[in-house]
mmCIF file of C-alpha atoms and ligand atoms in Angstrom:
data_model
loop_
_atom_site.group_PDB
_atom_site.id
_atom_site.type_symbol
_atom_site.label_atom_id
_atom_site.label_comp_id
_atom_site.label_asym_id
_atom_site.label_seq_id
_atom_site.Cartn_x
_atom_site.Cartn_y
_atom_site.Cartn_z
ATOM 1 C CA MET A 1 63.504 74.789 63.774
ATOM 2 C CA ALA A 2 65.859 75.543 66.429
ATOM 3 C CA GLU A 3 65.385 74.434 69.856
ATOM 4 C CA GLY A 4 63.035 76.246 72.187
ATOM 5 C CA GLN A 5 61.149 78.030 69.519
ATOM 6 C CA SER A 6 57.859 76.433 70.311
ATOM 7 C CA GLU A 7 55.937 74.031 72.325
ATOM 8 C CA LYS A 8 56.870 71.544 69.271
ATOM 9 C CA SER A 9 60.417 72.027 69.243
ATOM 10 C CA GLN A 10 60.787 71.360 73.178
ATOM 11 C CA SER A 11 59.444 67.933 72.770
ATOM 12 C CA SER A 12 61.691 67.361 69.543
ATOM 13 C CA GLU A 13 60.724 64.443 67.774
ATOM 14 C CA ARG A 14 57.890 63.512 69.724
ATOM 15 C CA THR A 15 54.208 64.267 68.609
ATOM 16 C CA VAL A 16 52.550 66.931 70.856
ATOM 17 C CA PRO A 17 48.631 66.899 70.711
ATOM 18 C CA PRO A 18 47.578 70.364 69.044
ATOM 19 C CA PRO A 19 46.164 73.094 71.558
ATOM 20 C CA VAL A 20 42.700 72.537 72.988
ATOM 21 C CA PRO A 21 40.358 74.407 70.322
ATOM 22 C CA THR A 22 38.473 77.297 72.131
ATOM 23 C CA GLY A 23 34.611 76.230 72.442
ATOM 24 C CA PRO A 24 31.599 76.798 74.684
ATOM 25 C CA ALA A 25 32.008 78.261 78.192
ATOM 26 C CA PHE A 26 34.885 76.845 80.284
ATOM 27 C CA SER A 27 35.450 74.072 78.220
ATOM 28 C CA TYR A 28 38.897 73.250 79.100
ATOM 29 C CA PHE A 29 37.895 72.697 82.601
ATOM 30 C CA ALA A 30 35.495 69.970 81.417
ATOM 31 C CA LEU A 31 37.975 67.995 79.682
ATOM 32 C CA ASP A 32 39.202 64.845 80.811
ATOM 33 C CA GLU A 33 42.401 64.461 82.848
ATOM 34 C CA GLU A 34 44.862 63.634 80.046
ATOM 35 C CA ALA A 35 43.278 66.187 77.616
ATOM 36 C CA LYS A 36 43.853 68.821 80.216
ATOM 37 C CA ALA A 37 47.327 68.190 80.781
ATOM 38 C CA HIS A 38 48.190 67.836 77.057
ATOM 39 C CA GLY A 39 46.145 71.147 76.131
ATOM 40 C CA LEU A 40 47.063 74.693 75.936
ATOM 41 C CA PHE A 41 44.544 76.931 77.616
ATOM 42 C CA GLN A 42 44.190 80.276 75.972
ATOM 43 C CA LEU A 43 41.825 83.192 76.612
ATOM 44 C CA LEU A 44 43.750 85.994 74.842
ATOM 45 C CA ASP A 45 45.363 85.367 71.373
ATOM 46 C CA GLU A 46 48.527 87.316 70.319
ATOM 47 C CA ASP A 47 46.577 90.428 68.944
ATOM 48 C CA GLY A 48 44.713 90.794 72.206
ATOM 49 C CA THR A 49 41.415 89.326 71.059
ATOM 50 C CA PHE A 50 39.618 87.732 73.769
ATOM 51 C CA ASP A 51 36.493 85.268 73.822
ATOM 52 C CA PRO A 52 34.006 86.407 76.855
ATOM 53 C CA ALA A 53 32.259 82.884 76.551
ATOM 54 C CA ASN A 54 35.115 81.428 78.421
ATOM 55 C CA THR A 55 35.220 83.311 81.662
ATOM 56 C CA THR A 56 33.421 86.407 83.514
ATOM 57 C CA ARG A 57 35.947 87.746 85.577
ATOM 58 C CA PHE A 58 38.057 90.410 83.879
ATOM 59 C CA ASP A 59 36.707 93.858 84.310
ATOM 60 C CA LYS A 60 38.658 97.009 84.081
ATOM 61 C CA THR A 61 40.081 97.129 87.585
ATOM 62 C CA LEU A 62 41.301 93.466 87.536
ATOM 63 C CA SER A 63 42.886 93.618 84.097
ATOM 64 C CA THR A 64 44.536 97.238 84.864
ATOM 65 C CA ASP A 65 45.923 95.651 88.049
ATOM 66 C CA LEU A 66 47.351 92.627 86.125
ATOM 67 C CA TYR A 67 48.882 94.733 83.653
ATOM 68 C CA ARG A 68 50.582 97.466 85.950
ATOM 69 C CA GLY A 69 52.031 94.347 87.852
ATOM 70 C CA MET A 70 53.534 92.992 84.654
ATOM 71 C CA LEU A 71 54.762 96.613 83.727
ATOM 72 C CA TRP A 72 56.053 96.993 87.102
ATOM 73 C CA THR A 73 58.321 93.693 87.101
ATOM 74 C CA ARG A 74 59.629 94.773 83.579
ATOM 75 C CA LEU A 75 60.804 98.246 84.292
ATOM 76 C CA MET A 76 62.260 97.699 87.793
ATOM 77 C CA ASP A 77 64.154 94.883 86.227
ATOM 78 C CA LYS A 78 65.519 96.923 83.417
ATOM 79 C CA GLN A 79 66.604 99.508 86.209
ATOM 80 C CA PHE A 80 68.023 96.750 88.765
ATOM 81 C CA MET A 81 69.925 94.733 85.834
ATOM 82 C CA ALA A 82 71.521 98.197 84.744
ATOM 83 C CA LEU A 83 72.397 98.586 88.501
ATOM 84 C CA GLN A 84 74.087 94.928 88.398
ATOM 85 C CA ARG A 85 76.040 95.911 85.608
ATOM 86 C CA GLN A 86 77.466 99.196 87.105
ATOM 87 C CA GLY A 87 78.475 97.017 90.190
ATOM 88 C CA THR A 88 76.043 98.526 92.563
ATOM 89 C CA ILE A 89 73.896 95.264 93.022
ATOM 90 C CA GLY A 90 75.724 91.947 93.339
ATOM 91 C CA PHE A 91 73.353 89.650 91.329
ATOM 92 C CA TYR A 92 70.025 90.126 89.442
ATOM 93 C CA ALA A 93 67.655 88.137 87.223
ATOM 94 C CA GLU A 94 65.169 89.322 85.232
ATOM 95 C CA THR A 95 61.503 88.164 84.692
ATOM 96 C CA LEU A 96 61.603 89.333 81.210
ATOM 97 C CA GLY A 97 59.242 87.432 78.533
ATOM 98 C CA GLN A 98 57.692 85.526 81.921
ATOM 99 C CA GLU A 99 55.745 88.266 83.673
ATOM 100 C CA ALA A 100 52.321 87.011 82.780
ATOM 101 C CA ALA A 101 53.047 83.602 84.275
ATOM 102 C CA SER A 102 54.461 84.966 87.556
ATOM 103 C CA ILE A 103 52.147 87.595 88.036
ATOM 104 C CA GLY A 104 48.867 85.938 86.618
ATOM 105 C CA SER A 105 49.446 83.205 88.973
ATOM 106 C CA ALA A 106 49.984 84.889 92.092
ATOM 107 C CA ALA A 107 47.340 87.116 91.607
ATOM 108 C CA ALA A 108 44.834 84.567 92.270
ATOM 109 C CA LEU A 109 46.011 84.116 95.911
ATOM 110 C CA GLU A 110 43.953 85.832 98.604
ATOM 111 C CA PRO A 111 46.119 87.848 101.497
ATOM 112 C CA GLN A 112 46.177 84.945 103.929
ATOM 113 C CA ASP A 113 47.802 82.615 101.484
ATOM 114 C CA TRP A 114 51.405 81.791 101.563
ATOM 115 C CA LEU A 115 53.719 82.132 98.465
ATOM 116 C CA VAL A 116 56.655 79.833 98.015
ATOM 117 C CA PRO A 117 58.753 81.583 95.382
ATOM 118 C CA ALA A 118 61.439 80.265 92.636
ATOM 119 C CA LEU A 119 63.700 82.602 91.164
ATOM 120 C CA ARG A 120 61.275 84.822 89.211
ATOM 121 C CA GLU A 121 58.344 85.790 91.689
ATOM 122 C CA HIS A 122 59.501 89.043 93.049
ATOM 123 C CA GLY A 123 57.137 90.989 90.952
ATOM 124 C CA ALA A 124 54.339 88.702 92.172
ATOM 125 C CA GLY A 125 55.480 89.574 95.990
ATOM 126 C CA LEU A 126 55.506 93.087 95.319
ATOM 127 C CA TYR A 127 51.686 92.618 93.437
ATOM 128 C CA ARG A 128 50.650 91.125 96.575
ATOM 129 C CA GLY A 129 51.769 93.945 98.798
ATOM 130 C CA MET A 130 55.337 93.379 99.703
ATOM 131 C CA LYS A 131 56.948 96.720 100.400
ATOM 132 C CA PHE A 132 58.982 97.806 97.818
ATOM 133 C CA GLU A 133 61.503 99.750 99.952
ATOM 134 C CA SER A 134 62.139 96.570 101.779
ATOM 135 C CA PHE A 135 62.658 94.471 98.408
ATOM 136 C CA VAL A 136 64.937 97.316 97.202
ATOM 137 C CA ALA A 137 66.847 97.162 100.751
ATOM 138 C CA GLN A 138 67.301 93.403 100.418
ATOM 139 C CA LEU A 139 68.990 93.927 96.747
ATOM 140 C CA PHE A 140 71.634 95.886 98.502
ATOM 141 C CA GLY A 141 71.920 93.808 101.782
ATOM 142 C CA ASN A 142 71.840 96.842 103.914
ATOM 143 C CA ALA A 143 70.609 97.398 107.600
ATOM 144 C CA ASP A 144 67.060 98.041 106.405
ATOM 145 C CA ASP A 145 67.147 94.370 104.593
ATOM 146 C CA VAL A 146 64.981 91.923 106.786
ATOM 147 C CA THR A 147 67.929 89.314 106.084
ATOM 148 C CA GLN A 148 70.520 92.004 107.012
ATOM 149 C CA GLY A 149 72.729 91.097 103.769
ATOM 150 C CA ARG A 150 72.890 87.281 104.685
ATOM 151 C CA GLN A 151 70.947 86.168 101.483
ATOM 152 C CA MET A 152 72.165 86.604 97.657
ATOM 153 C CA PRO A 153 70.608 89.870 96.402
ATOM 154 C CA LEU A 154 67.170 89.022 94.805
ATOM 155 C CA HIS A 155 66.090 86.736 97.572
ATOM 156 C CA PRO A 156 63.491 88.921 99.482
ATOM 157 C CA SER A 157 61.047 87.660 102.241
ATOM 158 C CA ASP A 158 57.837 89.340 103.670
ATOM 159 C CA PRO A 159 56.354 87.871 106.712
ATOM 160 C CA ALA A 160 53.560 90.432 106.366
ATOM 161 C CA THR A 161 52.437 88.881 103.130
ATOM 162 C CA ARG A 162 53.421 85.345 103.812
ATOM 163 C CA TYR A 163 56.216 85.667 100.955
ATOM 164 C CA VAL A 164 58.698 83.106 101.789
ATOM 165 C CA ASN A 165 62.412 83.613 101.633
ATOM 166 C CA MET A 166 63.724 81.881 98.590
ATOM 167 C CA SER A 167 65.757 78.924 98.812
ATOM 168 C CA SER A 168 68.306 78.937 95.979
ATOM 169 C CA CYS A 169 68.725 75.316 95.698
ATOM 170 C CA ILE A 170 66.821 74.031 92.767
ATOM 171 C CA ALA A 171 63.477 72.267 93.441
ATOM 172 C CA THR A 172 63.757 72.526 97.279
ATOM 173 C CA GLN A 173 60.697 75.304 97.122
ATOM 174 C CA ILE A 174 58.443 72.587 96.334
ATOM 175 C CA PRO A 175 58.537 70.454 99.611
ATOM 176 C CA HIS A 176 58.560 73.592 101.517
ATOM 177 C CA ALA A 177 55.359 74.600 99.645
ATOM 178 C CA VAL A 178 53.714 71.316 100.354
ATOM 179 C CA GLY A 179 54.923 71.204 103.669
ATOM 180 C CA ILE A 180 53.256 74.738 104.428
ATOM 181 C CA ALA A 181 50.289 73.142 103.040
ATOM 182 C CA MET A 182 50.199 69.907 104.995
ATOM 183 C CA GLY A 183 50.850 72.695 108.205
ATOM 184 C CA ILE A 184 47.664 74.395 106.886
ATOM 185 C CA GLN A 185 45.789 71.124 107.148
ATOM 186 C CA ALA A 186 47.088 70.161 110.655
ATOM 187 C CA ILE A 187 46.797 73.497 112.428
ATOM 188 C CA GLY A 188 45.025 76.104 110.075
ATOM 189 C CA ASP A 189 41.546 77.226 110.260
ATOM 190 C CA GLY A 190 40.876 76.176 106.456
ATOM 191 C CA SER A 191 40.969 79.439 104.819
ATOM 192 C CA GLU A 192 44.687 79.250 103.775
ATOM 193 C CA VAL A 193 46.284 77.859 100.707
ATOM 194 C CA CYS A 194 49.768 77.708 99.588
ATOM 195 C CA MET A 195 51.318 78.349 96.200
ATOM 196 C CA GLY A 196 54.682 77.390 95.209
ATOM 197 C CA PHE A 197 56.666 77.897 91.945
ATOM 198 C CA MET A 198 59.156 75.755 90.020
ATOM 199 C CA GLY A 199 61.085 75.838 86.766
ATOM 200 C CA ASP A 200 60.881 73.106 84.222
ATOM 201 C CA GLY A 201 64.303 72.340 85.136
ATOM 202 C CA ALA A 202 63.280 71.556 89.068
ATOM 203 C CA THR A 203 60.661 68.950 87.561
ATOM 204 C CA SER A 204 63.936 66.520 87.228
ATOM 205 C CA GLU A 205 64.760 66.615 90.898
ATOM 206 C CA GLY A 206 63.791 64.116 93.383
ATOM 207 C CA GLU A 207 61.841 66.610 95.664
ATOM 208 C CA PHE A 208 59.684 67.335 92.969
ATOM 209 C CA HIS A 209 58.531 63.668 92.898
ATOM 210 C CA VAL A 210 58.662 63.578 96.679
ATOM 211 C CA SER A 211 56.593 66.303 97.287
ATOM 212 C CA MET A 212 54.145 65.637 94.433
ATOM 213 C CA ASN A 213 53.632 62.268 96.010
ATOM 214 C CA PHE A 214 52.902 63.499 99.751
ATOM 215 C CA ALA A 215 50.455 66.508 98.025
ATOM 216 C CA GLY A 216 48.684 63.609 96.232
ATOM 217 C CA VAL A 217 48.372 61.156 99.092
ATOM 218 C CA ARG A 218 47.332 63.976 101.687
ATOM 219 C CA LYS A 219 45.177 65.781 99.201
ATOM 220 C CA CYS A 220 46.689 69.026 100.719
ATOM 221 C CA PRO A 221 45.813 72.867 99.753
ATOM 222 C CA VAL A 222 48.764 73.422 97.639
ATOM 223 C CA VAL A 223 49.129 74.754 93.923
ATOM 224 C CA MET A 224 52.132 74.039 92.337
ATOM 225 C CA VAL A 225 53.125 76.034 89.495
ATOM 226 C CA CYS A 226 55.898 75.322 86.853
ATOM 227 C CA GLN A 227 57.244 78.092 85.009
ATOM 228 C CA ASN A 228 58.007 76.261 81.584
ATOM 229 C CA ASN A 229 60.539 78.924 80.215
ATOM 230 C CA GLN A 230 61.933 76.182 78.033
ATOM 231 C CA TRP A 231 65.444 76.570 79.492
ATOM 232 C CA ALA A 232 67.072 75.479 82.784
ATOM 233 C CA ILE A 233 69.998 77.716 82.126
ATOM 234 C CA SER A 234 71.792 76.171 79.524
ATOM 235 C CA THR A 235 69.530 73.122 79.118
ATOM 236 C CA PRO A 236 66.654 73.245 76.871
ATOM 237 C CA GLY A 237 63.463 71.479 77.353
ATOM 238 C CA ALA A 238 64.167 68.526 75.190
ATOM 239 C CA GLY A 239 67.464 67.962 77.275
ATOM 240 C CA GLN A 240 65.291 68.029 80.483
ATOM 241 C CA THR A 241 62.621 65.386 80.077
ATOM 242 C CA ALA A 242 61.303 62.905 77.650
ATOM 243 C CA SER A 243 57.710 63.371 78.800
ATOM 244 C CA GLU A 244 55.322 64.991 76.301
ATOM 245 C CA THR A 245 54.325 67.755 78.712
ATOM 246 C CA ILE A 246 55.372 69.020 82.213
ATOM 247 C CA ALA A 247 51.790 68.704 83.090
ATOM 248 C CA VAL A 248 51.463 65.292 82.580
ATOM 249 C CA LYS A 249 53.917 64.460 85.331
ATOM 250 C CA GLY A 250 51.232 65.291 87.805
ATOM 251 C CA LEU A 251 48.687 62.550 86.673
ATOM 252 C CA GLY A 252 50.891 59.862 87.958
ATOM 253 C CA TYR A 253 50.519 61.307 91.469
ATOM 254 C CA GLY A 254 46.854 61.358 91.210
ATOM 255 C CA ILE A 255 47.100 65.355 90.936
ATOM 256 C CA GLU A 256 44.784 67.270 88.910
ATOM 257 C CA SER A 257 47.385 68.954 85.959
ATOM 258 C CA LEU A 258 46.494 71.692 84.028
ATOM 259 C CA ARG A 259 48.329 73.585 81.088
ATOM 260 C CA ALA A 260 48.307 77.100 80.110
ATOM 261 C CA ASP A 261 49.422 79.768 77.692
ATOM 262 C CA GLY A 262 52.057 81.231 80.226
ATOM 263 C CA ASN A 263 52.108 84.547 78.067
ATOM 264 C CA ASP A 264 48.208 84.704 78.320
ATOM 265 C CA ILE A 265 47.846 86.829 81.863
ATOM 266 C CA LEU A 266 44.148 85.990 81.799
ATOM 267 C CA ALA A 267 44.486 82.338 80.920
ATOM 268 C CA VAL A 268 47.051 82.044 83.570
ATOM 269 C CA TYR A 269 44.905 83.859 86.049
ATOM 270 C CA GLU A 270 42.009 81.646 85.279
ATOM 271 C CA VAL A 271 43.530 78.436 85.727
ATOM 272 C CA SER A 272 45.219 79.701 88.856
ATOM 273 C CA ARG A 273 41.789 80.820 90.221
ATOM 274 C CA TYR A 274 40.288 77.774 89.520
ATOM 275 C CA ALA A 275 43.214 75.771 91.383
ATOM 276 C CA VAL A 276 43.156 78.188 94.447
ATOM 277 C CA ASP A 277 39.557 78.204 94.831
ATOM 278 C CA LYS A 278 39.579 74.346 94.590
ATOM 279 C CA ALA A 279 42.353 74.024 97.359
ATOM 280 C CA ARG A 280 40.293 76.411 99.374
ATOM 281 C CA ARG A 281 37.228 74.445 99.333
ATOM 282 C CA GLY A 282 39.425 71.337 100.638
ATOM 283 C CA ASP A 283 39.578 69.628 97.039
ATOM 284 C CA GLY A 284 43.113 69.040 97.158
ATOM 285 C CA PRO A 285 46.181 70.078 95.096
ATOM 286 C CA THR A 286 46.545 70.994 91.376
ATOM 287 C CA PHE A 287 49.816 71.069 89.342
ATOM 288 C CA ILE A 288 50.063 73.870 86.468
ATOM 289 C CA GLU A 289 52.368 73.888 83.787
ATOM 290 C CA LEU A 290 52.228 77.458 82.174
ATOM 291 C CA LEU A 291 54.115 77.538 78.930
ATOM 292 C CA THR A 292 56.541 80.597 78.225
ATOM 293 C CA TYR A 293 59.944 81.477 76.956
ATOM 294 C CA ARG A 294 63.103 82.986 79.241
ATOM 295 C CA VAL A 295 63.693 86.149 77.048
ATOM 296 C CA SER A 296 66.193 87.219 79.299
ATOM 297 C CA ALA A 297 69.665 85.748 80.083
ATOM 298 C CA HIS A 298 69.264 83.301 83.458
ATOM 299 C CA THR A 299 70.753 85.664 85.620
ATOM 300 C CA SER A 300 73.454 88.531 85.616
ATOM 301 C CA SER A 301 75.802 85.766 85.644
ATOM 302 C CA ASP A 302 74.960 84.206 82.179
ATOM 303 C CA ASP A 303 75.439 84.888 78.932
ATOM 304 C CA PRO A 304 72.770 82.658 76.709
ATOM 305 C CA SER A 305 74.156 83.717 73.055
ATOM 306 C CA ARG A 306 77.073 81.063 74.184
ATOM 307 C CA TYR A 307 74.565 78.143 74.122
ATOM 308 C CA ARG A 308 71.273 78.940 72.293
ATOM 309 C CA ASP A 309 69.933 80.516 69.131
ATOM 310 C CA GLU A 310 69.155 84.084 70.018
ATOM 311 C CA SER A 311 66.937 84.537 66.867
ATOM 312 C CA VAL A 312 64.444 82.159 68.737
ATOM 313 C CA THR A 313 64.401 84.521 71.622
ATOM 314 C CA GLU A 314 63.271 87.484 69.313
ATOM 315 C CA VAL A 315 60.344 85.767 68.111
ATOM 316 C CA TRP A 316 59.177 85.450 71.461
ATOM 317 C CA ARG A 317 60.644 88.897 72.589
ATOM 318 C CA ASN A 318 59.105 90.675 69.309
ATOM 319 C CA GLN A 319 56.004 88.481 68.841
ATOM 320 C CA ARG A 320 54.727 86.790 72.050
ATOM 321 C CA ASP A 321 55.228 89.624 74.304
ATOM 322 C CA PRO A 322 52.738 89.129 77.337
ATOM 323 C CA LEU A 323 52.558 92.996 77.901
ATOM 324 C CA VAL A 324 51.938 93.820 74.509
ATOM 325 C CA ARG A 325 49.028 91.198 74.409
ATOM 326 C CA MET A 326 47.364 92.628 77.543
ATOM 327 C CA ARG A 327 48.141 95.968 76.563
ATOM 328 C CA LEU A 328 46.074 95.606 73.219
ATOM 329 C CA PHE A 329 43.235 93.767 75.108
ATOM 330 C CA LEU A 330 42.964 97.142 77.627
ATOM 331 C CA GLU A 331 43.054 99.399 74.377
ATOM 332 C CA LYS A 332 40.228 97.476 72.643
ATOM 333 C CA ASN A 333 38.392 97.511 75.600
ATOM 334 C CA GLY A 334 38.879 101.540 75.944
ATOM 335 C CA TRP A 335 40.243 100.871 79.520
ATOM 336 C CA MET A 336 43.637 102.610 79.120
ATOM 337 C CA ASN A 337 44.892 105.069 76.279
ATOM 338 C CA GLU A 338 48.249 105.851 75.512
ATOM 339 C CA ALA A 339 48.472 109.084 77.751
ATOM 340 C CA GLU A 340 47.373 106.889 80.450
ATOM 341 C CA HIS A 341 49.950 104.433 79.782
ATOM 342 C CA GLU A 342 52.660 106.846 79.421
ATOM 343 C CA ALA A 343 51.592 108.013 83.061
ATOM 344 C CA MET A 344 51.790 104.636 84.259
ATOM 345 C CA VAL A 345 55.331 104.210 83.167
ATOM 346 C CA ALA A 346 56.623 107.108 84.352
ATOM 347 C CA GLN A 347 55.433 106.797 87.836
ATOM 348 C CA ILE A 348 56.879 103.230 88.288
ATOM 349 C CA GLU A 349 60.149 104.563 86.737
ATOM 350 C CA MET A 350 60.531 107.477 88.999
ATOM 351 C CA THR A 351 59.382 105.369 92.212
ATOM 352 C CA VAL A 352 62.185 102.521 91.405
ATOM 353 C CA ARG A 353 64.787 105.180 90.833
ATOM 354 C CA GLU A 354 64.200 107.143 93.802
ATOM 355 C CA THR A 355 63.825 104.125 96.064
ATOM 356 C CA ALA A 356 67.232 102.707 94.585
ATOM 357 C CA ASP A 357 68.572 106.032 95.343
ATOM 358 C CA ARG A 358 67.768 106.268 99.079
ATOM 359 C CA GLN A 359 68.422 102.308 99.599
ATOM 360 C CA ARG A 360 71.768 102.845 98.213
ATOM 361 C CA ASN A 361 72.927 105.163 100.961
ATOM 362 C CA VAL A 362 71.620 102.897 103.828
ATOM 363 C CA ASP A 363 74.157 101.872 105.996
ATOM 364 C CA MET A 364 75.396 98.176 106.041
ATOM 365 C CA PRO A 365 73.867 95.979 108.685
ATOM 366 C CA LEU A 366 76.377 96.102 111.874
ATOM 367 C CA LEU A 367 79.125 93.606 111.899
ATOM 368 C CA ARG A 368 78.014 92.839 115.558
ATOM 369 C CA SER A 369 74.600 91.459 114.389
ATOM 370 C CA ILE A 370 76.496 88.429 112.617
ATOM 371 C CA ILE A 371 76.945 87.153 116.368
ATOM 372 C CA GLU A 372 74.116 89.198 118.376
ATOM 373 C CA ASP A 373 71.513 87.919 115.810
ATOM 374 C CA VAL A 374 72.580 84.239 116.518
ATOM 375 C CA PHE A 375 73.647 83.987 120.365
ATOM 376 C CA GLU A 376 71.174 85.572 123.361
ATOM 377 C CA THR A 377 74.736 86.623 125.110
ATOM 378 C CA THR A 378 78.110 86.955 123.744
ATOM 379 C CA TRP A 379 81.251 85.793 125.853
ATOM 380 C CA TRP A 380 85.063 86.128 125.433
ATOM 381 C CA ARG A 381 85.718 83.894 122.642
ATOM 382 C CA LEU A 382 83.044 85.366 120.212
ATOM 383 C CA GLU A 383 84.321 88.926 121.216
ATOM 384 C CA GLU A 384 87.878 87.871 120.401
ATOM 385 C CA GLN A 385 86.610 86.828 116.882
ATOM 386 C CA LEU A 386 84.367 89.907 116.165
ATOM 387 C CA ASP A 387 87.433 92.160 117.299
ATOM 388 C CA ALA A 388 90.046 89.918 114.729
ATOM 389 C CA LEU A 389 87.207 90.333 112.269
ATOM 390 C CA GLU A 390 86.915 94.144 112.804
ATOM 391 C CA GLU A 391 90.593 94.644 112.787
ATOM 392 C CA THR A 392 90.728 92.651 109.411
ATOM 393 C CA LEU A 393 87.844 94.257 107.954
ATOM 394 C CA SER A 394 89.387 97.982 108.638
ATOM 395 C CA LYS A 395 92.727 96.871 106.865
HETATM 396 C C1 LIG B 1 70.174 71.763 93.728
HETATM 397 C C2 LIG B 1 70.618 72.645 92.788
HETATM 398 N N1 LIG B 1 71.314 72.388 91.330
HETATM 399 C C3 LIG B 1 71.946 73.436 90.596
HETATM 400 C C4 LIG B 1 71.958 74.553 90.918
HETATM 401 C C5 LIG B 1 72.307 75.694 89.744
HETATM 402 N N2 LIG B 1 70.993 76.164 89.133
HETATM 403 C C6 LIG B 1 70.725 77.492 89.524
HETATM 404 S S1 LIG B 1 69.160 77.818 88.432
HETATM 405 C C7 LIG B 1 69.553 76.529 87.648
HETATM 406 C C8 LIG B 1 68.294 76.041 86.575
HETATM 407 C C9 LIG B 1 67.019 76.265 86.870
HETATM 408 O O1 LIG B 1 66.160 76.016 85.804
HETATM 409 P P1 LIG B 1 64.917 75.936 85.997
HETATM 410 O O2 LIG B 1 64.221 75.041 87.111
HETATM 411 O O3 LIG B 1 64.103 75.543 84.892
HETATM 412 O O4 LIG B 1 64.280 77.396 86.377
HETATM 413 P P2 LIG B 1 64.128 78.803 85.478
HETATM 414 O O5 LIG B 1 65.508 79.592 86.270
HETATM 415 O O6 LIG B 1 64.346 78.620 84.023
HETATM 416 O O7 LIG B 1 63.034 79.148 85.983
HETATM 417 C C10 LIG B 1 70.152 75.463 88.209
HETATM 418 C C11 LIG B 1 70.752 74.437 87.523
HETATM 419 C C12 LIG B 1 70.910 75.063 91.822
HETATM 420 N N3 LIG B 1 70.439 76.156 92.409
HETATM 421 N N4 LIG B 1 70.641 74.085 92.761
HETATM 422 MG MG1 LIG B 2 63.369 76.828 83.239
#
């Protein structure tokens, strides 16, 4: 079996305990700490079959919203990746295959909560109300971009929905999330929670361990979500850690650690909701590992065929697609038919296309803003530098 094919191959020669069998209602949450961190919580199997004994949450509205969030992410990623290939956008990264992990976790947050993203949470930000026009402006780095073109594309931020601007340095997002949660503890009114994202690779960085320690000691209202997509660019899971699961790393810090099927959006939502509710009650942090797979390249700058067996990727693409699984669930419940699905696809594709067409024609930020956004008043030396810069660019 090639690397990355499954949970088993990720840990190579080591023995991984089998997934937790489904049982009486909410059985997973009643397990002891070790069993939760080694298990794999699932509500929806690959045929879209669902055991209602394990939850009471999923009605038509929530289920359809979750599906639309995933579909939006997938369809916009496709169009923006095409624009990147045409040279219109400088950089892009798809969430392909990980839509359930990204959307399902963030969907458990309330509007007053904070989201500290890693690389593949832009769809989650939009799900929570980030304005699409603003997101697309950031991709182009134009005058409508809140960061005025001073971040790489796909590094959006949105103060209104508390979507924190992403730091590109791997694992720095974790101390940011724990720091915000400590701030909530210090000066908040007790109603807010912070959710911070990371990849499997990030758990090998020092920042992860320092932050987990602070979160455990301070018992702050943070939910740390690790999308274990089994690759950190070209480093496979087995090359990343000797730990049997990523989730067990949380136990050493005294943090309850859950592990769920990251391609099952209902399971992802359920564990996230459990953790978010717990944090809001003041019952401390939770670490969540979501087992999934990076079906896409790492980013537009990467070619995975140079370092991994893409026949494995095809298994995840064709047999474990989180969107197919959820669509089957919606169809089985009579909540979405073929025509309704087509209409949803058409509406999203049109919105993405029209917004991209609009934003690509917006002017670039004023050059002067480089200085004026930093200094309250300018003086002759800065003006001289600006003149020199304008002259160089005009050539
Ligand atoms: C501190 C640091 N080291 C290296 C990099 C280059 N880099 C960008 S993404 C990445 C891999 C991240 O893997 P993972 O944490 O698993 O996240 P994924 O993209 O797979 O979700 C690396 C090494 C970086 N951005 N920051
Ligand atoms: Mg990864």
